[in-house]
Coordinates of C-alpha atoms in Angstrom, one line a residue:
M1 CA -54.1 18.0 -30.0
C2 CA -50.8 17.7 -31.9
W3 CA -48.8 17.7 -28.6
V4 CA -51.0 14.9 -27.2
T5 CA -50.3 12.7 -30.3
I6 CA -46.6 13.3 -30.0
L7 CA -46.6 12.4 -26.3
I8 CA -48.6 9.2 -27.0
V9 CA -46.2 8.1 -29.7
A10 CA -43.2 8.8 -27.5
G11 CA -44.7 6.8 -24.8
L12 CA -45.3 3.8 -27.0
C13 CA -41.7 4.0 -28.4
G14 CA -40.3 4.1 -24.9
G15 CA -42.4 1.1 -23.9
C16 CA -41.0 -0.8 -26.9
L17 CA -37.4 0.1 -26.2
G18 CA -37.9 -0.9 -22.6
Q19 CA -38.3 -4.5 -23.8
Y20 CA -34.7 -4.8 -24.8
N21 CA -31.8 -4.8 -22.4
E22 CA -28.3 -3.4 -22.9
E23 CA -26.7 -6.8 -23.2
E24 CA -28.9 -7.7 -26.2
D25 CA -28.2 -4.3 -27.8
L26 CA -24.5 -4.8 -27.4
A27 CA -24.8 -8.3 -29.0
W28 CA -26.7 -6.9 -31.9
L29 CA -24.2 -4.1 -32.4
Q30 CA -21.3 -6.6 -32.4
Y31 CA -23.1 -8.8 -34.9
Y32 CA -23.8 -5.7 -37.1
M33 CA -20.2 -4.7 -37.0
R34 CA -19.1 -8.2 -38.1
Q35 CA -21.6 -8.2 -40.9
S36 CA -20.4 -4.9 -42.2
R37 CA -16.9 -6.4 -42.8
V38 CA -18.2 -9.5 -44.6
A39 CA -19.3 -9.4 -48.2
S40 CA -21.5 -12.5 -48.3
Y41 CA -22.1 -15.8 -46.6
N42 CA -22.9 -19.1 -48.2
Y43 CA -21.5 -21.7 -45.8
L44 CA -22.3 -25.4 -45.7
P45 CA -20.4 -28.3 -44.0
Y46 CA -18.1 -30.1 -46.3
Y47 CA -15.6 -33.0 -46.6
E48 CA -12.0 -32.2 -46.9
E49 CA -11.8 -34.1 -50.2
E50 CA -14.6 -32.1 -51.7
T51 CA -14.6 -28.6 -53.2
P52 CA -16.0 -26.2 -50.6
L53 CA -19.5 -25.0 -51.4
Y54 CA -19.0 -21.7 -49.8
V55 CA -17.1 -18.5 -50.8
Y56 CA -14.8 -16.9 -48.3
S57 CA -14.8 -13.2 -47.8
Y58 CA -13.5 -11.9 -44.5
P59 CA -11.1 -9.2 -43.3
A60 CA -7.4 -9.8 -43.2
A61 CA -5.9 -11.3 -40.0
P62 CA -4.7 -8.7 -37.5
D63 CA -0.9 -8.0 -37.4
T64 CA -0.7 -8.4 -33.7
E65 CA -0.6 -11.9 -32.1
P66 CA -1.9 -12.9 -28.7
E67 CA 0.6 -12.9 -25.9
P68 CA 2.1 -16.4 -25.2
G69 CA 0.3 -18.3 -22.5
L70 CA -2.9 -16.2 -22.7
E71 CA -6.1 -18.0 -23.6
P72 CA -9.2 -16.3 -25.1
Q73 CA -11.8 -15.2 -22.6
Q74 CA -14.9 -17.3 -22.6
A75 CA -18.0 -15.6 -23.9
P76 CA -21.7 -16.4 -23.3
S77 CA -22.9 -19.4 -25.4
W78 CA -24.9 -17.2 -27.7
Q79 CA -22.0 -15.2 -28.9
C80 CA -19.4 -15.9 -31.6
P81 CA -15.7 -15.5 -30.9
Q82 CA -14.2 -12.3 -32.3
E83 CA -11.7 -14.3 -34.3
C84 CA -14.3 -16.4 -36.1
D85 CA -17.5 -16.1 -38.2
C86 CA -20.8 -17.6 -37.3
P87 CA -23.2 -17.1 -40.2
P88 CA -26.8 -16.4 -39.1
N89 CA -28.2 -18.7 -41.8
F90 CA -26.2 -21.6 -40.4
S91 CA -26.1 -20.9 -36.6
S92 CA -24.6 -24.2 -35.6
A93 CA -21.4 -23.7 -37.6
M94 CA -18.3 -21.7 -36.7
Y95 CA -15.6 -20.8 -39.2
C96 CA -12.2 -20.0 -37.7
D97 CA -10.0 -21.4 -40.6
T98 CA -7.1 -19.7 -42.4
R99 CA -6.6 -16.8 -39.8
N100 CA -3.1 -17.5 -38.5
L101 CA -4.6 -18.5 -35.1
R102 CA -2.1 -20.0 -32.6
Y103 CA -4.8 -21.1 -30.1
L104 CA -8.3 -22.5 -30.0
P105 CA -11.0 -19.9 -29.4
F106 CA -13.9 -20.6 -27.1
V107 CA -16.6 -22.8 -28.8
P108 CA -20.2 -21.9 -28.0
S109 CA -22.4 -24.7 -26.8
R110 CA -24.8 -24.5 -29.8
M111 CA -22.1 -25.4 -32.3
K112 CA -22.1 -28.7 -34.3
Y113 CA -19.7 -27.9 -37.1
V114 CA -16.4 -26.2 -36.2
Y115 CA -13.6 -25.4 -38.6
F116 CA -10.1 -24.6 -37.4
Q117 CA -8.1 -25.8 -40.4
N118 CA -5.2 -23.9 -42.0
N119 CA -3.9 -22.2 -38.9
L120 CA -0.8 -22.3 -36.7
I121 CA -2.4 -24.1 -33.8
A122 CA 0.2 -26.2 -31.9
A123 CA -1.7 -27.3 -28.8
I124 CA -5.2 -28.3 -27.6
Q125 CA -5.7 -27.5 -24.0
E126 CA -7.6 -29.9 -21.7
G127 CA -11.3 -29.1 -21.7
A128 CA -11.2 -27.2 -25.0
F129 CA -14.4 -28.7 -26.2
D130 CA -16.2 -29.4 -22.9
N131 CA -18.7 -26.7 -23.5
A132 CA -19.5 -27.8 -27.0
T133 CA -20.6 -31.4 -26.4
E134 CA -23.0 -31.4 -29.4
L135 CA -20.1 -31.2 -31.9
E136 CA -20.5 -33.5 -34.9
W137 CA -17.8 -32.2 -37.3
L138 CA -14.4 -31.0 -36.1
A139 CA -11.8 -29.8 -38.6
L140 CA -8.3 -29.3 -37.2
H141 CA -6.2 -30.3 -40.3
N142 CA -3.3 -28.3 -41.6
N143 CA -2.0 -27.1 -38.3
Q144 CA 1.0 -27.8 -36.1
I145 CA -0.7 -29.9 -33.3
S146 CA 1.6 -32.4 -31.5
S147 CA 0.6 -35.3 -29.4
E148 CA 2.6 -33.9 -26.4
K149 CA 0.6 -30.7 -26.4
M150 CA -2.9 -32.3 -26.4
G151 CA -5.0 -32.8 -23.4
K152 CA -5.4 -36.4 -22.3
R153 CA -9.2 -36.4 -22.8
V154 CA -9.9 -33.5 -25.1
F155 CA -12.4 -35.5 -27.2
G156 CA -13.8 -37.4 -24.2
K157 CA -17.1 -35.5 -23.9
L158 CA -17.9 -35.3 -27.6
K159 CA -20.5 -38.1 -27.6
N160 CA -22.0 -37.0 -31.0
L161 CA -18.7 -36.4 -32.9
E162 CA -18.9 -38.2 -36.3
R163 CA -16.0 -36.7 -38.3
L164 CA -12.6 -35.7 -37.0
Y165 CA -10.0 -34.1 -39.3
M166 CA -6.5 -34.0 -37.9
N167 CA -4.4 -34.7 -41.1
N168 CA -1.3 -32.6 -41.8
N169 CA -0.2 -32.1 -38.2
N170 CA 2.7 -33.3 -36.0
L171 CA 1.0 -36.2 -34.2
T172 CA 3.2 -39.0 -33.2
K173 CA 0.4 -41.2 -31.9
L174 CA -3.3 -41.6 -32.3
P175 CA -5.5 -39.4 -30.0
S176 CA -7.1 -41.4 -27.2
P177 CA -9.7 -41.9 -26.1
L178 CA -11.8 -41.3 -29.2
P179 CA -15.6 -40.9 -29.2
R180 CA -17.5 -44.1 -30.0
S181 CA -19.8 -42.1 -32.3
L182 CA -16.9 -41.4 -34.7
R183 CA -17.6 -42.4 -38.4
E184 CA -14.6 -40.8 -40.1
L185 CA -11.1 -40.4 -38.7
H186 CA -8.6 -38.4 -40.8
L187 CA -5.0 -38.7 -39.6
S188 CA -2.9 -38.8 -42.8
Y189 CA 0.3 -36.8 -43.2
N190 CA 1.4 -37.0 -39.5
Q191 CA 4.4 -38.7 -37.8
I192 CA 2.6 -41.7 -36.3
S193 CA 4.9 -44.8 -36.1
K194 CA 2.7 -47.4 -34.3
V195 CA -1.0 -48.2 -33.9
P196 CA -1.5 -50.3 -30.8
S197 CA -4.1 -53.1 -31.0
N198 CA -6.4 -51.3 -28.6
A199 CA -6.0 -47.8 -30.1
L200 CA -9.3 -48.0 -32.1
E201 CA -11.1 -50.1 -29.5
G202 CA -14.8 -49.4 -29.3
L203 CA -15.1 -47.5 -32.6
E204 CA -17.9 -49.7 -33.9
N205 CA -19.4 -46.9 -36.0
L206 CA -16.2 -46.0 -37.8
T207 CA -16.6 -46.4 -41.6
A208 CA -13.5 -44.6 -42.9
L209 CA -9.9 -44.6 -41.5
Y210 CA -7.2 -42.5 -43.2
L211 CA -3.7 -43.1 -42.0
S212 CA -1.6 -42.7 -45.1
H213 CA 1.7 -40.8 -45.3
N214 CA 2.8 -41.6 -41.8
F215 CA 5.7 -43.8 -40.4
I216 CA 3.6 -46.7 -39.2
F217 CA 5.6 -50.0 -39.0
E218 CA 3.1 -52.0 -37.0
M219 CA -0.7 -52.2 -36.9
G220 CA -1.3 -55.3 -34.9
A221 CA -5.0 -56.3 -34.9
S222 CA -6.2 -52.7 -34.5
L223 CA -8.7 -53.1 -37.4
K224 CA -10.3 -56.3 -36.3
G225 CA -12.9 -54.8 -34.0
L226 CA -14.1 -52.1 -36.4
K227 CA -17.4 -53.7 -37.4
S228 CA -18.6 -50.9 -39.7
L229 CA -15.3 -50.1 -41.4
I230 CA -15.6 -49.7 -45.2
L231 CA -12.4 -48.0 -46.2
A232 CA -8.9 -48.3 -44.7
D233 CA -6.1 -46.2 -46.2
L234 CA -2.7 -47.3 -44.9
S235 CA -0.7 -46.4 -47.9
Y236 CA 2.7 -44.7 -47.8
N237 CA 3.9 -46.1 -44.5
H238 CA 6.6 -48.5 -43.3
L239 CA 4.5 -51.7 -42.9
R240 CA 6.4 -55.0 -43.4
K241 CA 3.3 -57.1 -43.0
V242 CA -0.4 -56.7 -43.5
P243 CA -2.6 -55.9 -40.5
D244 CA -3.8 -58.9 -38.4
G245 CA -7.4 -59.6 -39.3
L246 CA -9.6 -57.5 -41.6
P247 CA -13.2 -56.5 -40.7
V248 CA -16.0 -58.3 -42.3
S249 CA -17.5 -55.0 -43.5
L250 CA -14.3 -53.8 -45.4
E251 CA -14.7 -52.9 -49.0
Q252 CA -11.6 -50.8 -49.8
L253 CA -8.1 -51.6 -48.6
Y254 CA -5.1 -49.4 -49.7
L255 CA -1.6 -50.6 -48.7
E256 CA 0.5 -49.3 -51.6
Y257 CA 4.0 -47.9 -50.9
N258 CA 4.9 -50.1 -48.0
Y259 CA 7.5 -52.9 -47.5
I260 CA 5.1 -55.9 -47.3
N261 CA 6.6 -59.1 -48.6
T262 CA 4.1 -61.8 -47.6
I263 CA 0.4 -62.3 -47.1
P264 CA -1.1 -65.1 -45.0
D265 CA -3.2 -67.8 -46.7
D266 CA -7.0 -66.9 -47.0
Y267 CA -6.2 -63.4 -45.7
F268 CA -8.9 -61.7 -47.8
Q269 CA -11.5 -64.4 -47.4
V270 CA -12.7 -63.0 -44.1
S271 CA -13.9 -59.9 -45.9
P272 CA -16.6 -61.1 -48.3
R273 CA -17.5 -57.5 -49.3
L274 CA -13.9 -56.5 -50.3
L275 CA -14.0 -54.8 -53.7
Y276 CA -10.7 -52.9 -54.1
V277 CA -7.2 -54.0 -53.0
R278 CA -4.2 -51.8 -53.8
M279 CA -0.7 -53.2 -52.9
S280 CA 1.5 -51.6 -55.5
H281 CA 5.1 -50.6 -54.7
N282 CA 5.7 -53.2 -52.0
S283 CA 8.1 -56.2 -51.8
L284 CA 5.7 -59.1 -52.7
T285 CA 7.2 -62.3 -54.1
N286 CA 5.5 -65.5 -55.2
Q287 CA 7.2 -67.2 -52.3
G288 CA 5.4 -64.9 -49.9
L289 CA 2.0 -65.8 -51.4
S290 CA -0.1 -68.9 -51.3
S291 CA -1.8 -70.3 -54.4
N292 CA -5.2 -68.8 -53.4
T293 CA -4.2 -65.6 -51.7
F294 CA -6.1 -63.4 -54.2
N295 CA -8.7 -65.9 -55.3
S296 CA -11.5 -64.0 -53.6
S297 CA -14.9 -63.8 -55.4
S298 CA -15.7 -60.3 -54.2
I299 CA -12.5 -58.4 -55.4
L300 CA -13.1 -56.4 -58.6
E301 CA -9.9 -54.5 -58.7
L302 CA -6.4 -55.7 -57.7
D303 CA -3.3 -53.6 -58.0
L304 CA 0.0 -55.5 -57.5
S305 CA 2.1 -53.4 -59.8
Y306 CA 5.8 -52.7 -59.0
N307 CA 6.5 -55.6 -56.7
R308 CA 8.8 -58.6 -57.2
L309 CA 6.5 -61.2 -58.7
Q310 CA 7.8 -63.7 -61.2
K311 CA 4.5 -65.4 -62.0
I312 CA 1.0 -64.2 -62.4
P313 CA -0.8 -65.1 -59.1
R314 CA -4.1 -67.0 -59.4
V315 CA -7.1 -64.7 -59.3
N316 CA -10.9 -65.3 -59.3
T317 CA -12.9 -65.2 -62.5
N318 CA -15.0 -62.3 -61.1
L319 CA -12.0 -60.0 -61.1
E320 CA -12.4 -57.1 -63.5
N321 CA -9.1 -55.1 -63.3
L322 CA -5.6 -56.5 -62.7
Y323 CA -2.5 -54.4 -62.6
L324 CA 0.8 -56.3 -62.7
Q325 CA 3.1 -53.9 -64.5
G326 CA 6.6 -53.3 -63.2
N327 CA 7.2 -56.8 -61.8
Q328 CA 9.6 -59.6 -63.0
I329 CA 6.9 -61.9 -64.6
N330 CA 8.4 -64.0 -67.4
E331 CA 5.4 -66.2 -68.5
F332 CA 1.8 -65.8 -69.4
S333 CA 0.0 -68.6 -67.5
I334 CA -3.7 -68.8 -68.6
S335 CA -4.4 -71.0 -65.5
S336 CA -4.0 -68.0 -63.4
F337 CA -7.2 -66.7 -64.8
C338 CA -9.2 -69.8 -65.9
S339 CA -8.8 -73.2 -64.2
V340 CA -11.0 -74.6 -67.1
V341 CA -11.2 -73.0 -70.5
D342 CA -14.4 -73.6 -72.5
V343 CA -17.5 -71.8 -73.6
M344 CA -19.1 -71.7 -70.2
N345 CA -16.0 -70.9 -68.1
Y346 CA -14.2 -67.7 -68.7
S347 CA -12.8 -64.7 -66.8
R348 CA -14.7 -61.4 -66.4
L349 CA -11.3 -59.5 -66.6
Q350 CA -11.6 -56.3 -68.5
V351 CA -8.2 -54.6 -68.0
L352 CA -4.9 -56.5 -67.7
R353 CA -1.6 -54.7 -67.3
L354 CA 1.6 -56.7 -67.8
D355 CA 3.9 -54.1 -69.3
G356 CA 7.3 -53.5 -67.7
N357 CA 7.8 -57.3 -67.2
E358 CA 9.9 -59.9 -68.9
I359 CA 7.0 -61.5 -71.0
K360 CA 7.3 -61.5 -74.7
R361 CA 4.3 -60.8 -76.9
N362 CA 4.5 -64.2 -78.6
A363 CA 4.3 -65.9 -75.2
V364 CA 0.5 -65.4 -75.1
P365 CA -1.1 -68.9 -75.2
P366 CA -3.6 -69.6 -78.0
D367 CA -6.5 -70.2 -75.7
A368 CA -6.1 -66.7 -74.1
P369 CA -8.8 -65.1 -76.3
L370 CA -11.3 -67.7 -75.1
C371 CA -10.5 -67.3 -71.4
L372 CA -10.2 -63.5 -71.5
R373 CA -13.0 -62.8 -73.9
R374 CA -14.3 -59.9 -71.8
A375 CA -10.9 -58.1 -71.8
T376 CA -10.8 -54.7 -73.6
V377 CA -7.3 -53.7 -72.6
I378 CA -4.3 -56.1 -72.4
E379 CA -0.9 -54.5 -72.3
I380 CA 2.3 -56.6 -72.5

């Protein structure tokens, strides 16, 4: 009777094992070996400006490097490249960051969030992402990617891509074409010198554009067609004039550390939602401004510090923060803040910086307290 029981159990076990093939056993074994080298996973997608919500703990990068010219072999879509980690509790994410990689590993088709930042990648071959057409976030920042070593249409099939991070690379021009689904484009800290007027054409979903710390001397009308753009960071470039035409949707415009010396009349009026304008460290003069350049009812914060202004430009009474330090202003004109001074007409200004100019403290007019009754900080 005992032998009969043993035979029955053995038969059942054999039947169960017969349901699994060798390929699945191998996949499970590879997964188990990877897991044994990793202490813990707690991965979540993140923005580059935010503190990562996950803790890294993976083995040291191998000492040997792949032979030049060799590309990683493509694996079945359910696998994870040996160079990367694909956490089981977040199966649509692949983490290949900070591993001294010099090439892009194969990206399985199920992936939506892929991280290649902080590597030594210098090239993106044509078709690198053709298998992973569902990608939504692609992080390639802090590498050595150059425009000359990028395929002509590497992002062409990524119809769902929303965020592309390519800051801190060696790009000399904008990647093109870019997916129309794109919402954030991060290209700061590159070597881009020019943005053609059609470079961002069709990106009607783009809300944030980061192009700071490049060598851009010309923008043309490249921003004009971006109907959803909220933030444009063009600071630390070589611009000598403002971009032609701002989007109606724009709320934040950063142009500090350029060489801009003039602004067209009513330039900001086309953007009725504009809240923050930063143009410090430029070459602005009163001769390059019209009387109503900054008289926009929507602007709440205006930074014109460290320019060449000799007079306080006229601003709207809705303005709350005005920074004019480090200019050549020699008079305190109350008409710049209030066209009429009485109980019902006054400025909403809260912070006014005039230090580092040529104004003397006793030059403040007697009706200033009535006009600037909301001000909590006035520095002269």
